[in-house]
Coordinates of C-alpha atoms and ligand atoms in Angstrom, one line a residue:
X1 CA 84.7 87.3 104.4
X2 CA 88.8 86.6 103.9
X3 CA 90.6 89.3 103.7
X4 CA 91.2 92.3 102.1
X5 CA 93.1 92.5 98.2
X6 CA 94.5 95.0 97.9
X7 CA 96.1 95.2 94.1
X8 CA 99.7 97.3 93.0
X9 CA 100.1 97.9 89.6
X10 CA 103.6 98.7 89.0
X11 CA 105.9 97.1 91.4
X12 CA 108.8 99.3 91.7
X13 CA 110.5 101.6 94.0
X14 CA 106.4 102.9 95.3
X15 CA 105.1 100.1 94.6
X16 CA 107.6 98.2 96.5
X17 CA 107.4 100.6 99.5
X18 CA 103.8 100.0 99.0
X19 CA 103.9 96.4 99.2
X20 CA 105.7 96.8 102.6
X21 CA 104.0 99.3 104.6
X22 CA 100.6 97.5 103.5
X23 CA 101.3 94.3 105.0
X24 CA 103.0 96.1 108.0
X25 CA 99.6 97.5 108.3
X26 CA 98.0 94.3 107.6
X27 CA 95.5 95.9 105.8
X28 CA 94.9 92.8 103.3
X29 CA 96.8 90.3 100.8
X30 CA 99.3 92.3 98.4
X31 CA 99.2 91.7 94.9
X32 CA 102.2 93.4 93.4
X33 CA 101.6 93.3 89.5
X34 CA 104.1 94.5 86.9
X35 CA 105.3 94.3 82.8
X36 CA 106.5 90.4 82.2
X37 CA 109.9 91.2 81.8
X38 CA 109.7 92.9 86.1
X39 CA 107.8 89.6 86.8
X40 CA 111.0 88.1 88.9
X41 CA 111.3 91.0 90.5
X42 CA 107.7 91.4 91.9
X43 CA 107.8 88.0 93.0
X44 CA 111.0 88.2 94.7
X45 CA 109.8 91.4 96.3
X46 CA 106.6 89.5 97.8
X47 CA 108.9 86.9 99.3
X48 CA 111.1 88.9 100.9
X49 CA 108.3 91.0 101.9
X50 CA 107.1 87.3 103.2
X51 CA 109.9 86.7 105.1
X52 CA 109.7 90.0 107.0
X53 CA 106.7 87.9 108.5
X54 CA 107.9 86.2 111.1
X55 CA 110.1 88.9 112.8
X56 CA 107.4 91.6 112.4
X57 CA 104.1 89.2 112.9
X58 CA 101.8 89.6 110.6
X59 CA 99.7 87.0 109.0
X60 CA 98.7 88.7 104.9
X61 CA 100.6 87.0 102.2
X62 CA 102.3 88.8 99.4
X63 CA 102.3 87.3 95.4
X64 CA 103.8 88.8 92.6
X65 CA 102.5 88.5 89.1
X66 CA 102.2 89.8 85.5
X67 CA 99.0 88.2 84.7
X68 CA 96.1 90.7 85.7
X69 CA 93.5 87.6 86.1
X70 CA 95.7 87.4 89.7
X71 CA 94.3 91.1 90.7
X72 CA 90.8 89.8 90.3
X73 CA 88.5 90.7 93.0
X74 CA 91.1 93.2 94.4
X75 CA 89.5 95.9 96.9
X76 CA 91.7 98.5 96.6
X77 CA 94.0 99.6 93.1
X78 CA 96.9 101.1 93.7
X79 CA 98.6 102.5 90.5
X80 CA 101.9 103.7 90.2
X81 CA 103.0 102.0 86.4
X82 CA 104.9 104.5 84.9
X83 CA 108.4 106.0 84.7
X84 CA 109.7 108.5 87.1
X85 CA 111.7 112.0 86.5
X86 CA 115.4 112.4 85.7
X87 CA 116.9 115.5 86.7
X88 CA 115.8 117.9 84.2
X89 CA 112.3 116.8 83.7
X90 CA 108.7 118.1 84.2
X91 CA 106.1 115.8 85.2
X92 CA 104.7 117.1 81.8
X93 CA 107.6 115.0 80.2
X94 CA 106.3 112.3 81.2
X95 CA 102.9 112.5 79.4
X96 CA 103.6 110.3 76.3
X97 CA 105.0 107.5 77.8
X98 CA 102.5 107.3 80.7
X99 CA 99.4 108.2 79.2
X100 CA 100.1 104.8 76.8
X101 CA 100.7 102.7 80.2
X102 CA 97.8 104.2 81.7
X103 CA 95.5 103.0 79.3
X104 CA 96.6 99.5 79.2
X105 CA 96.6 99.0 82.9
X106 CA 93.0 101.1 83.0
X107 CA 91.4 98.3 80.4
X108 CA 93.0 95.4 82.7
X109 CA 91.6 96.8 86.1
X110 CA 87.9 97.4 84.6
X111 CA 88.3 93.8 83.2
X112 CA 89.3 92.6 86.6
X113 CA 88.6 94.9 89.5
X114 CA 85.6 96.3 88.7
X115 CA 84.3 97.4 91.5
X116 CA 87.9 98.5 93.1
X117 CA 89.0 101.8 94.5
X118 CA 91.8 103.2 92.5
X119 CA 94.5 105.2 93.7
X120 CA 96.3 106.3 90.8
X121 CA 100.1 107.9 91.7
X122 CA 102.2 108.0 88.2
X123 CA 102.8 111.5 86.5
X124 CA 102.1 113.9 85.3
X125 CA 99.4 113.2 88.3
X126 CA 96.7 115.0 87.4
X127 CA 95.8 113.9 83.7
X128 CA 96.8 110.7 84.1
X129 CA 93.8 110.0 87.0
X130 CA 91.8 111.6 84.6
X131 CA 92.8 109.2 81.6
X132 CA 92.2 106.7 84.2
X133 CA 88.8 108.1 84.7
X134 CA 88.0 108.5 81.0
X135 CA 89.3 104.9 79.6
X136 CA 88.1 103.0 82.7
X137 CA 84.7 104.5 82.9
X138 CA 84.3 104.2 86.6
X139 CA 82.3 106.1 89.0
X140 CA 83.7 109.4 90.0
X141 CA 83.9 108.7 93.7
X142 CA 86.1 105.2 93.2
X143 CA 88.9 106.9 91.3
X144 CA 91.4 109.5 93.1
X145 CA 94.9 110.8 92.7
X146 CA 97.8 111.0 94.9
X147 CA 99.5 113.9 95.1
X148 CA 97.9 116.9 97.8
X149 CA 98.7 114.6 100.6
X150 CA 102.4 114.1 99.5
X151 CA 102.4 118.4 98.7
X152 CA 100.9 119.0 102.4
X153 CA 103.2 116.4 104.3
X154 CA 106.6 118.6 102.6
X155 CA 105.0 121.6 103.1
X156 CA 104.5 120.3 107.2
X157 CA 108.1 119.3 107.1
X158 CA 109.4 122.8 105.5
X159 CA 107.1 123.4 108.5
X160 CA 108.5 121.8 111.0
X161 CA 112.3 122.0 110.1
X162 CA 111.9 125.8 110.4
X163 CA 110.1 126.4 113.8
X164 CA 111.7 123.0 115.7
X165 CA 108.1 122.3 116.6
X166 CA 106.8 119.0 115.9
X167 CA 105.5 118.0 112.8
X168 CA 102.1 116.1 114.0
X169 CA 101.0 119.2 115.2
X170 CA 101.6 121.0 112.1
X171 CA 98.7 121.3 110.1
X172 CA 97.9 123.1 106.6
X173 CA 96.6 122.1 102.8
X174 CA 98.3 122.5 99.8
X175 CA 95.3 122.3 96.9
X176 CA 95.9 122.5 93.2
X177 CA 97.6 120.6 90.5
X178 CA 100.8 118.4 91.1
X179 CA 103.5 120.6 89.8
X180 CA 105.0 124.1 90.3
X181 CA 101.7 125.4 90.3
X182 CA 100.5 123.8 92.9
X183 CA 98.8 126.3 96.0
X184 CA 99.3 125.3 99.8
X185 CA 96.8 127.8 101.5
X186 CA 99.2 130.0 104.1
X187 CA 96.1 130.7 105.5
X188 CA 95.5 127.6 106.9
X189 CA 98.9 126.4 108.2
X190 CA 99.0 126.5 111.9
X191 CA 101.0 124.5 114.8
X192 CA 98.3 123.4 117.2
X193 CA 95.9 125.6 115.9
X194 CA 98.5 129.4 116.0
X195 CA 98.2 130.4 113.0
X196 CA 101.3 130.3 111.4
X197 CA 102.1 133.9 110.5
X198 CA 102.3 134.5 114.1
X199 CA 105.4 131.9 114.0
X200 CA 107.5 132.3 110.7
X201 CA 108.2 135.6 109.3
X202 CA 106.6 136.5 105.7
X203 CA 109.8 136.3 103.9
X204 CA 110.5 133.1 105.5
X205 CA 107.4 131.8 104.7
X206 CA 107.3 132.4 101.4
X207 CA 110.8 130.8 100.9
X208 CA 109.3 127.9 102.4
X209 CA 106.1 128.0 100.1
X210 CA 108.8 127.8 97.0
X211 CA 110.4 125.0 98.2
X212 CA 107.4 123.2 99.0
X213 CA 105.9 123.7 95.3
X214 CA 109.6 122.0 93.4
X215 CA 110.1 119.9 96.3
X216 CA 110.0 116.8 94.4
X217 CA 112.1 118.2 92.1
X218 CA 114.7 118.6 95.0
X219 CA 114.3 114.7 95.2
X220 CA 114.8 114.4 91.7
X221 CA 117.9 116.2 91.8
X222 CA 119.5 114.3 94.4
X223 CA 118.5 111.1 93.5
X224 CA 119.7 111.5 89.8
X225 CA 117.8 108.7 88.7
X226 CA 114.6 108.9 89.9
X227 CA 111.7 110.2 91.9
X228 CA 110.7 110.1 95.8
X229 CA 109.1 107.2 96.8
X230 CA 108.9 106.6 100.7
X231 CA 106.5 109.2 101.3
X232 CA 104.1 108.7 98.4
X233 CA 104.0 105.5 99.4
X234 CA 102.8 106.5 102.5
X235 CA 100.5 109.0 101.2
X236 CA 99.0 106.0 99.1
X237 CA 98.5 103.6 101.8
X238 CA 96.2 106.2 104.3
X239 CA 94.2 107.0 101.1
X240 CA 93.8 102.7 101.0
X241 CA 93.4 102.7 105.2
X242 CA 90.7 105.5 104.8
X243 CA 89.0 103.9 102.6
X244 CA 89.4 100.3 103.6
X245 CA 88.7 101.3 107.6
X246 CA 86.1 103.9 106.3
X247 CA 87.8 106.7 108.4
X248 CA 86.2 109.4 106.5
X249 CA 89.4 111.2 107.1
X250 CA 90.0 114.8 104.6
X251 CA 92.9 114.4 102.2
X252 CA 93.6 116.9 100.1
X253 CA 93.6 114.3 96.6
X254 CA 93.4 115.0 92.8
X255 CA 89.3 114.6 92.4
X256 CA 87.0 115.0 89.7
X257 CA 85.5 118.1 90.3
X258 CA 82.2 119.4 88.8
X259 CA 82.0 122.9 90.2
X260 CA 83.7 122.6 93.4
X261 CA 85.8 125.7 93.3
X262 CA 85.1 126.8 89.9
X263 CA 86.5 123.7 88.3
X264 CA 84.1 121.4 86.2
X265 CA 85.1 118.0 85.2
X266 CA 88.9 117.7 85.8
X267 CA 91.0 116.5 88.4
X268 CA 92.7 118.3 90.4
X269 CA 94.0 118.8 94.3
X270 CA 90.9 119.7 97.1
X271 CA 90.2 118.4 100.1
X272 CA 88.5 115.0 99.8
X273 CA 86.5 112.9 102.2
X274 CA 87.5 109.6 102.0
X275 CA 85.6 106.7 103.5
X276 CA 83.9 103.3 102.2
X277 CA 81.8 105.5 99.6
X278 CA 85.5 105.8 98.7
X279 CA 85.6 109.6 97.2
X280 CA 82.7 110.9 99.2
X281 CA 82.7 114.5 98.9
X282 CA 84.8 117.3 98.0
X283 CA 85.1 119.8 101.0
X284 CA 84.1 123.1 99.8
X285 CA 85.2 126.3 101.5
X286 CA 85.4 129.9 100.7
X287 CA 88.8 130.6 98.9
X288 CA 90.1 134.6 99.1
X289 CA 90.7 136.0 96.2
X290 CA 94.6 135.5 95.8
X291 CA 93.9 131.8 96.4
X292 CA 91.3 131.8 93.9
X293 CA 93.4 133.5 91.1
X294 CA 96.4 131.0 91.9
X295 CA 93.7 128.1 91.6
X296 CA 93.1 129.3 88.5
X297 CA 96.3 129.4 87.1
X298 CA 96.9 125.7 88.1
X299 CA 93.8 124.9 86.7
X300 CA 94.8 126.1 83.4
X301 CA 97.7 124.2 83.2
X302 CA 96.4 120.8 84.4
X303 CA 93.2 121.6 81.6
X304 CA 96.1 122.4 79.1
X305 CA 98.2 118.7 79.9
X306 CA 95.1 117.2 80.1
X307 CA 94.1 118.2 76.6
X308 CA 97.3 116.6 75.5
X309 CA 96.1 113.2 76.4
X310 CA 93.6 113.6 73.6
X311 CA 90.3 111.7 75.4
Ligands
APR401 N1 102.1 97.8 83.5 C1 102.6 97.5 84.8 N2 103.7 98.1 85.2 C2 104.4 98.8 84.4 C3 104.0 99.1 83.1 C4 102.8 98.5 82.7 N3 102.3 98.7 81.4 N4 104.9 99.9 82.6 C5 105.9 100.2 83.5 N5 105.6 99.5 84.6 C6 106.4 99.4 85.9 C7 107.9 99.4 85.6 O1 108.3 98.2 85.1 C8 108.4 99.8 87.0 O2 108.7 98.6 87.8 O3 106.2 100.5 86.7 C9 107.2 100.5 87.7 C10 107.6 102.0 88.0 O4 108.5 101.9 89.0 P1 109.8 102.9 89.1 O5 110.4 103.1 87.7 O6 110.6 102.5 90.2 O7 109.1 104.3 89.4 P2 108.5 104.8 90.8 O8 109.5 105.6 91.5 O9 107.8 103.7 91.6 O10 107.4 105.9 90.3 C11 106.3 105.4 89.6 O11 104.9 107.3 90.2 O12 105.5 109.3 91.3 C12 105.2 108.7 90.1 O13 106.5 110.0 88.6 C13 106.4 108.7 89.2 O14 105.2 108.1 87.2 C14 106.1 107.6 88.2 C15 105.4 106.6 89.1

């Protein structure tokens, strides 16, 4: 049996929040991959994550590596190669750069982890998964994006900050594509099941609904240099847990759709089930009619970056 691999391609500031929190969680043996040149770097990562070991107690080692034959085997993918925002930017902006990365790590990881679950987190999120998709040629349910979870957890801590209540019983779903389009469902936020309208007044909540669709922007901005990482590293490693501990948990993650909500063959935010089957279903519910014409409009433009990628 042995344990669990669980693969990271792109060792940076994600990927080396990633590394962390996944052998906090002992969840399995941490590969952390990245470019030659980064090769120190992800090994001296891995050490130091190594040396955490004895004050925290846990028994999975961590390597670091530029040669892909070390990911073989490797359970779980985790993908955040790429370069991040500077203040300014779009995730679009990111496109030409990334989609070239994409497809190099997408050939290595069908050449090596074939039969791996890939969590793919570089932008702009919702075409690169599906490059992923396209150039790797696996099965729909073993490839998934990060990006609802990371869009429901701000809009739970807009949430949170603004009624005092605490934010594990905050609850709600942002669906849609990873930008300023992006739709968190008002409808469905609540604090311990009160719907939320009863809580926060309209104008209040719409202010809140704002922030939460630039919010990484925010980061962006204050950073000056880069994007957020502790929380989508978080958001990554319970999309792994899910799948590695077969919780079947609901995430809202960039799937491939194929008429779920009107959408048909692109990725983009729903609520996912996501246990050993990996991508098990998409959730389906009835959408109102304002939700359904935002959808749309994020739909559009994820179907118009997409077509940029050319595959
Ligand atoms: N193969 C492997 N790793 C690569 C490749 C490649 N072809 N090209 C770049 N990398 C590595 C970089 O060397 C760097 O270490 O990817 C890493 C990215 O790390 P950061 O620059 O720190 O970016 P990070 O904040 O981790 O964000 C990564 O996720 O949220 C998105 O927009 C963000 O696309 C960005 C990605």
């Amino acid at each position: 049996m042995g344990r669990k691999k669980i693969a990271l391609i792109g060792g940076g500031q994600i990927g080396g929040n990633l590394a962390l929190i996944t052998a906090q969680k002992e969840l399995g043996d941490v590969v952390i991959l990245d470019i030659p040149k980064a090769e120190g770097m992800t090994k001296g990562k891995a050490l130091d994550i190594m040396q955490l070991r004895p004050h925290d107690g846990y028994d999975v080692n961590l390597t670091g590596t530029s040669d892909y034959k070390d990911i073989e085997g490797a359970n779980v993918v985790i993908i955040t190669a790429g370069v991040p925002r500077k203040p300014g930017m779009d995730r679009e902006d990111l496109l030409s750069i990334n989609i070239k990365i994409i497809t190099d790590v997408a050939e290595n990881v069908k050449k090596y982890a074939p039969n791996a679950f890939v969590i793919v987190v570089s932008n702009p999120l919702d075409a690169i998964v599906y490059s992923f998709y396209k150039v790797s040629g696996f099965p729909k349910n073993q490839v998934v994006g990060m990006a609802g979870a990371l869009d429901t957890g701000r809009f739970r801590t807009f949430l949170s900050m603004e009624t005092g209540f605490s934010v594990q019983d905050i609850h709600c779903m942002v669906m849609g594509g990873h930008g300023d389009t992006m739709v968190p469902i008002i409808r469905t936020a609540n604090v311990a099941g009160i719907p939320i309208t009863e809580l926060i007044p309209e104008d209040r909540l719409e202010a809140i609904v704002k922030r939460t669709r630039v919010a990484g922007g925010e980061l962006v901005k204050l950073f000056g240099n880069g994007s957020a990482y502790y929380a989508p590293a978080q958001c990554a490693m319970e999309m792994a847990e899910a799948y590695l501990l077969d919780k079947k948990r609901v995430i809202p993650s960039a799937a491939l759709c194929e008429g779920e909500f009107g959408i048909d063959g692109y990725f983009i935010g729903v609520p996912a089930l996501i246990g050993a089957g990996g991508v098990e279903k998409v959730v389906e519910f009835e959408l109102t009619e304002d939700e359904n014409s935002a959808l749309q409009d994020t739909y559009e433009k994820v179907k118009k970056t997409v077509a940029e990628t050319g595959l």
